[in-house]
């Protein structure tokens, strides 16, 4: 899953209202938007604690523990994460996608090498990941170098996923300008049929990536705003240094 959508909407008034002060296009005006925004609350239910003194010496073990805890606590889609990269002009970019694994090498995800994120990672193979699990008030942030896996491991990534995932990979052309919804429908239908007939069909641009962490931060929210933050930072010698951070 990837969310890289530009709305293409502009509003000269800047707050969703027209010159006469009414809503444009049946949208929501700035006053209504801010009223809803400011009425929202977070962490109204009990949150887990975080004993940093009992945290393991390396971040993968703690991430796995927090991930399973969030999933069992009912957090929807805990495997979705934000991936931040930088383009050729130094501008940051971010999108939402799925975690595929976490092991001694790092955090795994996949995409097309020809997509925007693929091109950005090829030019500058450093990235950041962000997880947010509001049901338990926890965040995890990871930064590090990204490596593209070889074709065998990349194809194996698709082998364990659904027919729809293979069809999407076969469709390809991610991040390119789309001429029409009909063009997408035709390509998607053809890819769906191919995925059913050829479950081992090659998807040459599909690439599995691994982010090797240089820094991992675990954040436990607190309703009284006394949040707990623990950062693991890779030292020059390769060992992990643990540091508490001010909230």
JSON list of C-alpha atoms in Angstrom, two decimals:
[
{"chain": "A", "resi": 1, "resn": "UNK", "atom": "CA", "xyz": [0.00, 0.00, 0.00]},
{"chain": "A", "resi": 2, "resn": "UNK", "atom": "CA", "xyz": [1.29, 3.42, -0.86]},
{"chain": "A", "resi": 3, "resn": "UNK", "atom": "CA", "xyz": [-0.35, 6.83, -0.44]},
{"chain": "A", "resi": 4, "resn": "UNK", "atom": "CA", "xyz": [1.11, 9.34, -2.85]},
{"chain": "A", "resi": 5, "resn": "UNK", "atom": "CA", "xyz": [-1.91, 11.40, -3.88]},
{"chain": "A", "resi": 6, "resn": "UNK", "atom": "CA", "xyz": [-2.03, 15.06, -4.85]},
{"chain": "A", "resi": 7, "resn": "UNK", "atom": "CA", "xyz": [-5.51, 16.57, -4.58]},
{"chain": "A", "resi": 8, "resn": "UNK", "atom": "CA", "xyz": [-4.99, 19.29, -7.16]},
{"chain": "A", "resi": 9, "resn": "UNK", "atom": "CA", "xyz": [-7.37, 21.55, -5.20]},
{"chain": "A", "resi": 10, "resn": "UNK", "atom": "CA", "xyz": [-6.71, 25.25, -4.78]},
{"chain": "A", "resi": 11, "resn": "UNK", "atom": "CA", "xyz": [-8.71, 27.79, -2.78]},
{"chain": "A", "resi": 12, "resn": "UNK", "atom": "CA", "xyz": [-7.91, 31.47, -3.13]},
{"chain": "A", "resi": 13, "resn": "UNK", "atom": "CA", "xyz": [-9.69, 32.30, 0.12]},
{"chain": "A", "resi": 14, "resn": "UNK", "atom": "CA", "xyz": [-7.42, 29.88, 1.96]},
{"chain": "A", "resi": 15, "resn": "UNK", "atom": "CA", "xyz": [-10.14, 28.71, 4.34]},
{"chain": "A", "resi": 16, "resn": "UNK", "atom": "CA", "xyz": [-12.67, 26.96, 2.11]},
{"chain": "A", "resi": 17, "resn": "UNK", "atom": "CA", "xyz": [-14.93, 29.99, 1.73]},
{"chain": "A", "resi": 18, "resn": "UNK", "atom": "CA", "xyz": [-15.82, 32.06, -1.30]},
{"chain": "A", "resi": 19, "resn": "UNK", "atom": "CA", "xyz": [-15.88, 35.85, -1.65]},
{"chain": "A", "resi": 20, "resn": "UNK", "atom": "CA", "xyz": [-19.30, 36.05, -0.01]},
{"chain": "A", "resi": 21, "resn": "UNK", "atom": "CA", "xyz": [-18.12, 33.99, 2.94]},
{"chain": "A", "resi": 22, "resn": "UNK", "atom": "CA", "xyz": [-20.03, 30.84, 2.04]},
{"chain": "A", "resi": 23, "resn": "UNK", "atom": "CA", "xyz": [-18.60, 27.37, 1.57]},
{"chain": "A", "resi": 24, "resn": "UNK", "atom": "CA", "xyz": [-17.26, 26.58, -1.89]},
{"chain": "A", "resi": 25, "resn": "UNK", "atom": "CA", "xyz": [-18.14, 23.34, -3.61]},
{"chain": "A", "resi": 26, "resn": "UNK", "atom": "CA", "xyz": [-20.05, 22.09, -0.57]},
{"chain": "A", "resi": 27, "resn": "UNK", "atom": "CA", "xyz": [-16.80, 21.92, 1.40]},
{"chain": "A", "resi": 28, "resn": "UNK", "atom": "CA", "xyz": [-16.03, 22.72, 5.02]},
{"chain": "A", "resi": 29, "resn": "UNK", "atom": "CA", "xyz": [-15.19, 26.30, 5.95]},
{"chain": "A", "resi": 30, "resn": "UNK", "atom": "CA", "xyz": [-12.26, 27.34, 8.09]},
{"chain": "A", "resi": 31, "resn": "UNK", "atom": "CA", "xyz": [-14.37, 28.11, 11.17]},
{"chain": "A", "resi": 32, "resn": "UNK", "atom": "CA", "xyz": [-16.03, 24.71, 11.16]},
{"chain": "A", "resi": 33, "resn": "UNK", "atom": "CA", "xyz": [-12.71, 23.00, 10.48]},
{"chain": "A", "resi": 34, "resn": "UNK", "atom": "CA", "xyz": [-10.99, 24.72, 13.42]},
{"chain": "A", "resi": 35, "resn": "UNK", "atom": "CA", "xyz": [-13.93, 24.02, 15.75]},
{"chain": "A", "resi": 36, "resn": "UNK", "atom": "CA", "xyz": [-13.68, 20.31, 15.00]},
{"chain": "A", "resi": 37, "resn": "UNK", "atom": "CA", "xyz": [-9.88, 20.36, 15.17]},
{"chain": "A", "resi": 38, "resn": "UNK", "atom": "CA", "xyz": [-9.72, 22.06, 18.56]},
{"chain": "A", "resi": 39, "resn": "UNK", "atom": "CA", "xyz": [-12.39, 19.80, 20.04]},
{"chain": "A", "resi": 40, "resn": "UNK", "atom": "CA", "xyz": [-10.37, 16.66, 19.40]},
{"chain": "A", "resi": 41, "resn": "UNK", "atom": "CA", "xyz": [-8.67, 14.96, 22.31]},
{"chain": "A", "resi": 42, "resn": "UNK", "atom": "CA", "xyz": [-6.01, 12.25, 22.51]},
{"chain": "A", "resi": 43, "resn": "UNK", "atom": "CA", "xyz": [-5.24, 9.48, 24.97]},
{"chain": "A", "resi": 44, "resn": "UNK", "atom": "CA", "xyz": [-8.46, 9.63, 26.97]},
{"chain": "A", "resi": 45, "resn": "UNK", "atom": "CA", "xyz": [-8.10, 5.94, 27.83]},
{"chain": "A", "resi": 46, "resn": "UNK", "atom": "CA", "xyz": [-5.46, 4.32, 30.06]},
{"chain": "A", "resi": 47, "resn": "UNK", "atom": "CA", "xyz": [-2.07, 3.93, 28.39]},
{"chain": "A", "resi": 48, "resn": "UNK", "atom": "CA", "xyz": [0.67, 1.37, 29.05]},
{"chain": "A", "resi": 49, "resn": "UNK", "atom": "CA", "xyz": [3.78, 2.30, 30.96]},
{"chain": "A", "resi": 50, "resn": "UNK", "atom": "CA", "xyz": [7.33, 2.19, 29.67]},
{"chain": "A", "resi": 51, "resn": "UNK", "atom": "CA", "xyz": [10.08, 1.00, 32.00]},
{"chain": "A", "resi": 52, "resn": "UNK", "atom": "CA", "xyz": [13.15, 2.16, 30.09]},
{"chain": "A", "resi": 53, "resn": "UNK", "atom": "CA", "xyz": [15.43, 0.49, 32.61]},
{"chain": "A", "resi": 54, "resn": "UNK", "atom": "CA", "xyz": [14.08, -2.90, 31.53]},
{"chain": "A", "resi": 55, "resn": "UNK", "atom": "CA", "xyz": [14.39, -2.16, 27.80]},
{"chain": "A", "resi": 56, "resn": "UNK", "atom": "CA", "xyz": [16.62, -4.54, 25.82]},
{"chain": "A", "resi": 57, "resn": "UNK", "atom": "CA", "xyz": [20.08, -3.51, 24.67]},
{"chain": "A", "resi": 58, "resn": "UNK", "atom": "CA", "xyz": [19.12, -3.28, 20.99]},
{"chain": "A", "resi": 59, "resn": "UNK", "atom": "CA", "xyz": [16.04, -1.79, 19.29]},
{"chain": "A", "resi": 60, "resn": "UNK", "atom": "CA", "xyz": [14.73, -4.68, 17.16]},
{"chain": "A", "resi": 61, "resn": "UNK", "atom": "CA", "xyz": [13.66, -6.72, 20.18]},
{"chain": "A", "resi": 62, "resn": "UNK", "atom": "CA", "xyz": [11.82, -3.76, 21.69]},
{"chain": "A", "resi": 63, "resn": "UNK", "atom": "CA", "xyz": [10.15, -2.91, 18.37]},
{"chain": "A", "resi": 64, "resn": "UNK", "atom": "CA", "xyz": [8.85, -6.45, 17.99]},
{"chain": "A", "resi": 65, "resn": "UNK", "atom": "CA", "xyz": [7.52, -6.36, 21.54]},
{"chain": "A", "resi": 66, "resn": "UNK", "atom": "CA", "xyz": [5.75, -3.03, 21.00]},
{"chain": "A", "resi": 67, "resn": "UNK", "atom": "CA", "xyz": [4.40, -4.10, 17.62]},
{"chain": "A", "resi": 68, "resn": "UNK", "atom": "CA", "xyz": [2.81, -7.29, 18.94]},
{"chain": "A", "resi": 69, "resn": "UNK", "atom": "CA", "xyz": [1.43, -5.40, 21.94]},
{"chain": "A", "resi": 70, "resn": "UNK", "atom": "CA", "xyz": [-0.19, -2.79, 19.67]},
{"chain": "A", "resi": 71, "resn": "UNK", "atom": "CA", "xyz": [-1.72, -5.45, 17.42]},
{"chain": "A", "resi": 72, "resn": "UNK", "atom": "CA", "xyz": [-3.13, -7.39, 20.39]},
{"chain": "A", "resi": 73, "resn": "UNK", "atom": "CA", "xyz": [-4.45, -4.15, 21.88]},
{"chain": "A", "resi": 74, "resn": "UNK", "atom": "CA", "xyz": [-6.62, -3.70, 18.78]},
{"chain": "A", "resi": 75, "resn": "UNK", "atom": "CA", "xyz": [-4.58, -1.10, 16.92]},
{"chain": "A", "resi": 76, "resn": "UNK", "atom": "CA", "xyz": [-5.81, -1.18, 13.28]},
{"chain": "A", "resi": 77, "resn": "UNK", "atom": "CA", "xyz": [-3.11, -1.82, 10.71]},
{"chain": "A", "resi": 78, "resn": "UNK", "atom": "CA", "xyz": [-0.09, -1.53, 13.02]},
{"chain": "A", "resi": 79, "resn": "UNK", "atom": "CA", "xyz": [2.11, -2.56, 10.09]},
{"chain": "A", "resi": 80, "resn": "UNK", "atom": "CA", "xyz": [1.45, 0.67, 8.19]},
{"chain": "A", "resi": 81, "resn": "UNK", "atom": "CA", "xyz": [4.23, 3.24, 8.43]},
{"chain": "A", "resi": 82, "resn": "UNK", "atom": "CA", "xyz": [5.41, 6.53, 6.95]},
{"chain": "A", "resi": 83, "resn": "UNK", "atom": "CA", "xyz": [8.50, 6.49, 4.76]},
{"chain": "A", "resi": 84, "resn": "UNK", "atom": "CA", "xyz": [10.35, 9.79, 4.33]},
{"chain": "A", "resi": 85, "resn": "UNK", "atom": "CA", "xyz": [12.93, 10.32, 1.59]},
{"chain": "A", "resi": 86, "resn": "UNK", "atom": "CA", "xyz": [14.59, 13.29, -0.14]},
{"chain": "A", "resi": 87, "resn": "UNK", "atom": "CA", "xyz": [14.36, 14.09, -3.84]},
{"chain": "A", "resi": 88, "resn": "UNK", "atom": "CA", "xyz": [17.13, 15.33, -6.14]},
{"chain": "A", "resi": 89, "resn": "UNK", "atom": "CA", "xyz": [16.47, 18.94, -5.17]},
{"chain": "A", "resi": 90, "resn": "UNK", "atom": "CA", "xyz": [16.71, 18.24, -1.45]},
{"chain": "A", "resi": 91, "resn": "UNK", "atom": "CA", "xyz": [12.95, 18.45, -0.87]},
{"chain": "A", "resi": 92, "resn": "UNK", "atom": "CA", "xyz": [11.50, 15.98, 1.65]},
{"chain": "A", "resi": 93, "resn": "UNK", "atom": "CA", "xyz": [8.87, 13.48, 0.54]},
{"chain": "A", "resi": 94, "resn": "UNK", "atom": "CA", "xyz": [6.68, 11.13, 2.59]},
{"chain": "A", "resi": 95, "resn": "UNK", "atom": "CA", "xyz": [4.14, 8.39, 1.96]},
{"chain": "A", "resi": 96, "resn": "UNK", "atom": "CA", "xyz": [2.42, 5.54, 3.77]},
{"chain": "A", "resi": 97, "resn": "UNK", "atom": "CA", "xyz": [3.25, 1.91, 3.04]},
{"chain": "A", "resi": 98, "resn": "UNK", "atom": "CA", "xyz": [3.45, -1.48, 4.72]},
{"chain": "A", "resi": 99, "resn": "UNK", "atom": "CA", "xyz": [6.16, -3.09, 6.81]},
{"chain": "A", "resi": 100, "resn": "UNK", "atom": "CA", "xyz": [7.22, -6.47, 5.41]},
{"chain": "A", "resi": 101, "resn": "UNK", "atom": "CA", "xyz": [9.62, -7.68, 8.11]},
{"chain": "A", "resi": 102, "resn": "UNK", "atom": "CA", "xyz": [12.05, -6.67, 10.83]},
{"chain": "A", "resi": 103, "resn": "UNK", "atom": "CA", "xyz": [15.21, -8.69, 11.40]},
{"chain": "A", "resi": 104, "resn": "UNK", "atom": "CA", "xyz": [18.88, -8.26, 12.24]},
{"chain": "A", "resi": 105, "resn": "UNK", "atom": "CA", "xyz": [19.39, -6.40, 8.96]},
{"chain": "A", "resi": 106, "resn": "UNK", "atom": "CA", "xyz": [16.70, -3.84, 9.68]},
{"chain": "A", "resi": 107, "resn": "UNK", "atom": "CA", "xyz": [13.19, -2.79, 8.61]},
{"chain": "A", "resi": 108, "resn": "UNK", "atom": "CA", "xyz": [11.93, -4.24, 5.30]},
{"chain": "A", "resi": 109, "resn": "UNK", "atom": "CA", "xyz": [9.52, -2.73, 2.77]},
{"chain": "A", "resi": 110, "resn": "UNK", "atom": "CA", "xyz": [9.02, -2.98, -0.98]},
{"chain": "A", "resi": 111, "resn": "UNK", "atom": "CA", "xyz": [8.11, -0.86, -3.99]},
{"chain": "A", "resi": 112, "resn": "UNK", "atom": "CA", "xyz": [8.93, -0.35, -7.65]},
{"chain": "A", "resi": 113, "resn": "UNK", "atom": "CA", "xyz": [12.48, 0.78, -8.33]},
{"chain": "A", "resi": 114, "resn": "UNK", "atom": "CA", "xyz": [11.00, 3.08, -10.97]},
{"chain": "A", "resi": 115, "resn": "UNK", "atom": "CA", "xyz": [8.61, 4.80, -8.54]},
{"chain": "A", "resi": 116, "resn": "UNK", "atom": "CA", "xyz": [9.30, 8.20, -7.01]},
{"chain": "A", "resi": 117, "resn": "UNK", "atom": "CA", "xyz": [10.52, 6.63, -3.79]},
{"chain": "A", "resi": 118, "resn": "UNK", "atom": "CA", "xyz": [12.65, 4.14, -5.72]},
{"chain": "A", "resi": 119, "resn": "UNK", "atom": "CA", "xyz": [14.34, 6.88, -7.73]},
{"chain": "A", "resi": 120, "resn": "UNK", "atom": "CA", "xyz": [14.92, 8.95, -4.60]},
{"chain": "A", "resi": 121, "resn": "UNK", "atom": "CA", "xyz": [16.43, 6.01, -2.72]},
{"chain": "A", "resi": 122, "resn": "UNK", "atom": "CA", "xyz": [18.69, 5.19, -5.67]},
{"chain": "A", "resi": 123, "resn": "UNK", "atom": "CA", "xyz": [20.03, 8.75, -5.68]},
{"chain": "A", "resi": 124, "resn": "UNK", "atom": "CA", "xyz": [20.24, 9.14, -1.91]},
{"chain": "A", "resi": 125, "resn": "UNK", "atom": "CA", "xyz": [19.89, 5.82, -0.04]},
{"chain": "A", "resi": 126, "resn": "UNK", "atom": "CA", "xyz": [18.94, 7.25, 3.34]},
{"chain": "A", "resi": 127, "resn": "UNK", "atom": "CA", "xyz": [15.44, 7.38, 4.78]},
{"chain": "A", "resi": 128, "resn": "UNK", "atom": "CA", "xyz": [13.29, 7.64, 7.90]},
{"chain": "A", "resi": 129, "resn": "UNK", "atom": "CA", "xyz": [10.36, 5.51, 9.02]},
{"chain": "A", "resi": 130, "resn": "UNK", "atom": "CA", "xyz": [7.59, 6.49, 11.39]},
{"chain": "A", "resi": 131, "resn": "UNK", "atom": "CA", "xyz": [5.05, 4.29, 13.19]},
{"chain": "A", "resi": 132, "resn": "UNK", "atom": "CA", "xyz": [2.16, 5.70, 15.23]},
{"chain": "A", "resi": 133, "resn": "UNK", "atom": "CA", "xyz": [-0.13, 3.48, 17.30]},
{"chain": "A", "resi": 134, "resn": "UNK", "atom": "CA", "xyz": [-2.68, 5.85, 18.91]},
{"chain": "A", "resi": 135, "resn": "UNK", "atom": "CA", "xyz": [-4.58, 3.11, 20.74]},
{"chain": "A", "resi": 136, "resn": "UNK", "atom": "CA", "xyz": [-1.56, 2.68, 23.02]},
{"chain": "A", "resi": 137, "resn": "UNK", "atom": "CA", "xyz": [-0.08, 6.19, 22.66]},
{"chain": "A", "resi": 138, "resn": "UNK", "atom": "CA", "xyz": [3.15, 4.95, 21.13]},
{"chain": "A", "resi": 139, "resn": "UNK", "atom": "CA", "xyz": [5.41, 6.09, 18.30]},
{"chain": "A", "resi": 140, "resn": "UNK", "atom": "CA", "xyz": [8.59, 4.61, 16.84]},
{"chain": "A", "resi": 141, "resn": "UNK", "atom": "CA", "xyz": [10.95, 6.57, 14.59]},
{"chain": "A", "resi": 142, "resn": "UNK", "atom": "CA", "xyz": [13.82, 4.98, 12.64]},
{"chain": "A", "resi": 143, "resn": "UNK", "atom": "CA", "xyz": [16.54, 6.58, 10.53]},
{"chain": "A", "resi": 144, "resn": "UNK", "atom": "CA", "xyz": [19.27, 4.88, 8.54]},
{"chain": "A", "resi": 145, "resn": "UNK", "atom": "CA", "xyz": [20.72, 3.74, 5.25]},
{"chain": "A", "resi": 146, "resn": "UNK", "atom": "CA", "xyz": [18.57, 1.84, 2.76]},
{"chain": "A", "resi": 147, "resn": "UNK", "atom": "CA", "xyz": [19.78, -1.07, 0.64]},
{"chain": "A", "resi": 148, "resn": "UNK", "atom": "CA", "xyz": [17.96, -2.55, -2.36]},
{"chain": "A", "resi": 149, "resn": "UNK", "atom": "CA", "xyz": [17.74, -6.34, -2.23]},
{"chain": "A", "resi": 150, "resn": "UNK", "atom": "CA", "xyz": [18.55, -8.50, -5.25]},
{"chain": "A", "resi": 151, "resn": "UNK", "atom": "CA", "xyz": [16.00, -9.83, -7.76]},
{"chain": "A", "resi": 152, "resn": "UNK", "atom": "CA", "xyz": [15.65, -13.23, -6.08]},
{"chain": "A", "resi": 153, "resn": "UNK", "atom": "CA", "xyz": [14.75, -11.81, -2.69]},
{"chain": "A", "resi": 154, "resn": "UNK", "atom": "CA", "xyz": [12.56, -9.13, -4.28]},
{"chain": "A", "resi": 155, "resn": "UNK", "atom": "CA", "xyz": [10.57, -11.71, -6.23]},
{"chain": "A", "resi": 156, "resn": "UNK", "atom": "CA", "xyz": [10.25, -13.89, -3.14]},
{"chain": "A", "resi": 157, "resn": "UNK", "atom": "CA", "xyz": [8.67, -10.87, -1.43]},
{"chain": "A", "resi": 158, "resn": "UNK", "atom": "CA", "xyz": [5.75, -11.13, -3.87]},
{"chain": "A", "resi": 159, "resn": "UNK", "atom": "CA", "xyz": [5.52, -14.92, -3.64]},
{"chain": "A", "resi": 160, "resn": "UNK", "atom": "CA", "xyz": [4.18, -14.81, -0.08]},
{"chain": "A", "resi": 161, "resn": "UNK", "atom": "CA", "xyz": [1.65, -12.05, -0.77]},
{"chain": "A", "resi": 162, "resn": "UNK", "atom": "CA", "xyz": [-1.79, -11.98, -2.36]},
{"chain": "A", "resi": 163, "resn": "UNK", "atom": "CA", "xyz": [-2.83, -12.16, -6.01]},
{"chain": "A", "resi": 164, "resn": "UNK", "atom": "CA", "xyz": [-3.80, -8.51, -5.74]},
{"chain": "A", "resi": 165, "resn": "UNK", "atom": "CA", "xyz": [-0.30, -7.57, -4.61]},
{"chain": "A", "resi": 166, "resn": "UNK", "atom": "CA", "xyz": [1.21, -9.39, -7.58]},
{"chain": "A", "resi": 167, "resn": "UNK", "atom": "CA", "xyz": [-1.29, -7.78, -9.94]},
{"chain": "A", "resi": 168, "resn": "UNK", "atom": "CA", "xyz": [-0.39, -4.34, -8.61]},
{"chain": "A", "resi": 169, "resn": "UNK", "atom": "CA", "xyz": [3.31, -5.10, -9.08]},
{"chain": "A", "resi": 170, "resn": "UNK", "atom": "CA", "xyz": [2.67, -6.31, -12.64]},
{"chain": "A", "resi": 171, "resn": "UNK", "atom": "CA", "xyz": [0.72, -3.15, -13.44]},
{"chain": "A", "resi": 172, "resn": "UNK", "atom": "CA", "xyz": [3.81, -1.11, -12.59]},
{"chain": "A", "resi": 173, "resn": "UNK", "atom": "CA", "xyz": [4.19, 2.54, -13.69]},
{"chain": "A", "resi": 174, "resn": "UNK", "atom": "CA", "xyz": [3.81, 3.75, -10.08]},
{"chain": "A", "resi": 175, "resn": "UNK", "atom": "CA", "xyz": [4.10, 7.55, -9.72]},
{"chain": "A", "resi": 176, "resn": "UNK", "atom": "CA", "xyz": [3.75, 8.15, -13.49]},
{"chain": "A", "resi": 177, "resn": "UNK", "atom": "CA", "xyz": [1.05, 10.54, -14.71]},
{"chain": "A", "resi": 178, "resn": "UNK", "atom": "CA", "xyz": [-2.18, 8.63, -15.41]},
{"chain": "A", "resi": 179, "resn": "UNK", "atom": "CA", "xyz": [-4.14, 9.55, -18.51]},
{"chain": "A", "resi": 180, "resn": "UNK", "atom": "CA", "xyz": [-7.55, 8.40, -17.29]},
{"chain": "A", "resi": 181, "resn": "UNK", "atom": "CA", "xyz": [-9.32, 6.11, -14.84]},
{"chain": "A", "resi": 182, "resn": "UNK", "atom": "CA", "xyz": [-10.24, 3.90, -17.79]},
{"chain": "A", "resi": 183, "resn": "UNK", "atom": "CA", "xyz": [-6.56, 3.39, -18.64]},
{"chain": "A", "resi": 184, "resn": "UNK", "atom": "CA", "xyz": [-5.90, 2.21, -15.09]},
{"chain": "A", "resi": 185, "resn": "UNK", "atom": "CA", "xyz": [-8.93, -0.09, -15.16]},
{"chain": "A", "resi": 186, "resn": "UNK", "atom": "CA", "xyz": [-7.74, -1.79, -18.35]},
{"chain": "A", "resi": 187, "resn": "UNK", "atom": "CA", "xyz": [-4.17, -2.24, -17.08]},
{"chain": "A", "resi": 188, "resn": "UNK", "atom": "CA", "xyz": [-5.35, -3.50, -13.69]},
{"chain": "A", "resi": 189, "resn": "UNK", "atom": "CA", "xyz": [-7.75, -6.03, -15.24]},
{"chain": "A", "resi": 190, "resn": "UNK", "atom": "CA", "xyz": [-5.03, -7.39, -17.51]},
{"chain": "A", "resi": 191, "resn": "UNK", "atom": "CA", "xyz": [-2.59, -7.62, -14.60]},
{"chain": "A", "resi": 192, "resn": "UNK", "atom": "CA", "xyz": [-5.19, -9.39, -12.45]},
{"chain": "A", "resi": 193, "resn": "UNK", "atom": "CA", "xyz": [-5.73, -12.00, -15.13]},
{"chain": "A", "resi": 194, "resn": "UNK", "atom": "CA", "xyz": [-1.98, -12.48, -15.58]},
{"chain": "A", "resi": 195, "resn": "UNK", "atom": "CA", "xyz": [-1.45, -12.84, -11.83]},
{"chain": "A", "resi": 196, "resn": "UNK", "atom": "CA", "xyz": [-4.06, -15.59, -11.74]},
{"chain": "A", "resi": 197, "resn": "UNK", "atom": "CA", "xyz": [-2.66, -17.45, -14.75]},
{"chain": "A", "resi": 198, "resn": "UNK", "atom": "CA", "xyz": [1.02, -16.92, -13.90]},
{"chain": "A", "resi": 199, "resn": "UNK", "atom": "CA", "xyz": [1.53, -16.77, -10.11]},
{"chain": "A", "resi": 200, "resn": "UNK", "atom": "CA", "xyz": [5.31, -16.76, -10.73]},
{"chain": "A", "resi": 201, "resn": "UNK", "atom": "CA", "xyz": [5.17, -14.00, -13.35]},
{"chain": "A", "resi": 202, "resn": "UNK", "atom": "CA", "xyz": [8.25, -11.76, -13.20]},
{"chain": "A", "resi": 203, "resn": "UNK", "atom": "CA", "xyz": [7.84, -8.18, -12.00]},
{"chain": "A", "resi": 204, "resn": "UNK", "atom": "CA", "xyz": [11.28, -6.75, -12.89]},
{"chain": "A", "resi": 205, "resn": "UNK", "atom": "CA", "xyz": [10.96, -3.38, -11.18]},
{"chain": "A", "resi": 206, "resn": "UNK", "atom": "CA", "xyz": [9.52, -4.72, -7.89]},
{"chain": "A", "resi": 207, "resn": "UNK", "atom": "CA", "xyz": [12.22, -4.29, -5.26]},
{"chain": "A", "resi": 208, "resn": "UNK", "atom": "CA", "xyz": [12.52, -5.19, -1.62]},
{"chain": "A", "resi": 209, "resn": "UNK", "atom": "CA", "xyz": [14.40, -2.64, 0.48]},
{"chain": "A", "resi": 210, "resn": "UNK", "atom": "CA", "xyz": [15.99, -2.85, 3.93]},
{"chain": "A", "resi": 211, "resn": "UNK", "atom": "CA", "xyz": [16.60, 0.15, 6.16]},
{"chain": "A", "resi": 212, "resn": "UNK", "atom": "CA", "xyz": [19.56, -0.53, 8.45]},
{"chain": "A", "resi": 213, "resn": "UNK", "atom": "CA", "xyz": [18.94, 1.59, 11.56]},
{"chain": "A", "resi": 214, "resn": "UNK", "atom": "CA", "xyz": [21.44, 4.15, 12.77]},
{"chain": "A", "resi": 215, "resn": "UNK", "atom": "CA", "xyz": [18.95, 5.65, 15.21]},
{"chain": "A", "resi": 216, "resn": "UNK", "atom": "CA", "xyz": [15.66, 4.37, 16.67]},
{"chain": "A", "resi": 217, "resn": "UNK", "atom": "CA", "xyz": [13.44, 6.31, 19.06]},
{"chain": "A", "resi": 218, "resn": "UNK", "atom": "CA", "xyz": [10.62, 4.84, 21.14]},
{"chain": "A", "resi": 219, "resn": "UNK", "atom": "CA", "xyz": [7.99, 7.30, 22.40]},
{"chain": "A", "resi": 220, "resn": "UNK", "atom": "CA", "xyz": [5.39, 6.49, 25.04]},
{"chain": "A", "resi": 221, "resn": "UNK", "atom": "CA", "xyz": [2.70, 9.12, 25.37]},
{"chain": "A", "resi": 222, "resn": "UNK", "atom": "CA", "xyz": [1.30, 10.23, 28.70]},
{"chain": "A", "resi": 223, "resn": "UNK", "atom": "CA", "xyz": [-2.00, 12.04, 29.23]},
{"chain": "A", "resi": 224, "resn": "UNK", "atom": "CA", "xyz": [-0.29, 14.50, 31.63]},
{"chain": "A", "resi": 225, "resn": "UNK", "atom": "CA", "xyz": [2.27, 15.21, 28.88]},
{"chain": "A", "resi": 226, "resn": "UNK", "atom": "CA", "xyz": [5.14, 13.62, 30.79]},
{"chain": "A", "resi": 227, "resn": "UNK", "atom": "CA", "xyz": [6.02, 11.51, 27.78]},
{"chain": "A", "resi": 228, "resn": "UNK", "atom": "CA", "xyz": [8.82, 8.96, 27.86]},
{"chain": "A", "resi": 229, "resn": "UNK", "atom": "CA", "xyz": [11.34, 8.94, 25.02]},
{"chain": "A", "resi": 230, "resn": "UNK", "atom": "CA", "xyz": [14.15, 6.41, 24.65]},
{"chain": "A", "resi": 231, "resn": "UNK", "atom": "CA", "xyz": [16.60, 6.70, 21.78]},
{"chain": "A", "resi": 232, "resn": "UNK", "atom": "CA", "xyz": [18.96, 3.98, 20.56]},
{"chain": "A", "resi": 233, "resn": "UNK", "atom": "CA", "xyz": [21.90, 5.49, 18.70]},
{"chain": "A", "resi": 234, "resn": "UNK", "atom": "CA", "xyz": [24.56, 3.50, 16.87]},
{"chain": "A", "resi": 235, "resn": "UNK", "atom": "CA", "xyz": [28.04, 4.43, 18.14]},
{"chain": "A", "resi": 236, "resn": "UNK", "atom": "CA", "xyz": [31.13, 4.75, 15.96]},
{"chain": "A", "resi": 237, "resn": "UNK", "atom": "CA", "xyz": [32.13, 1.27, 17.08]},
{"chain": "A", "resi": 238, "resn": "UNK", "atom": "CA", "xyz": [28.80, -0.23, 16.05]},
{"chain": "A", "resi": 239, "resn": "UNK", "atom": "CA", "xyz": [27.30, -0.81, 19.50]},
{"chain": "A", "resi": 240, "resn": "UNK", "atom": "CA", "xyz": [24.02, 0.71, 20.64]},
{"chain": "A", "resi": 241, "resn": "UNK", "atom": "CA", "xyz": [23.94, 3.69, 23.00]},
{"chain": "A", "resi": 242, "resn": "UNK", "atom": "CA", "xyz": [20.67, 4.27, 24.88]},
{"chain": "A", "resi": 243, "resn": "UNK", "atom": "CA", "xyz": [19.64, 7.83, 25.77]},
{"chain": "A", "resi": 244, "resn": "UNK", "atom": "CA", "xyz": [16.57, 9.30, 27.48]},
{"chain": "A", "resi": 245, "resn": "UNK", "atom": "CA", "xyz": [15.23, 12.44, 25.77]},
{"chain": "A", "resi": 246, "resn": "UNK", "atom": "CA", "xyz": [13.23, 15.35, 27.10]},
{"chain": "A", "resi": 247, "resn": "UNK", "atom": "CA", "xyz": [9.62, 15.19, 25.91]}
]
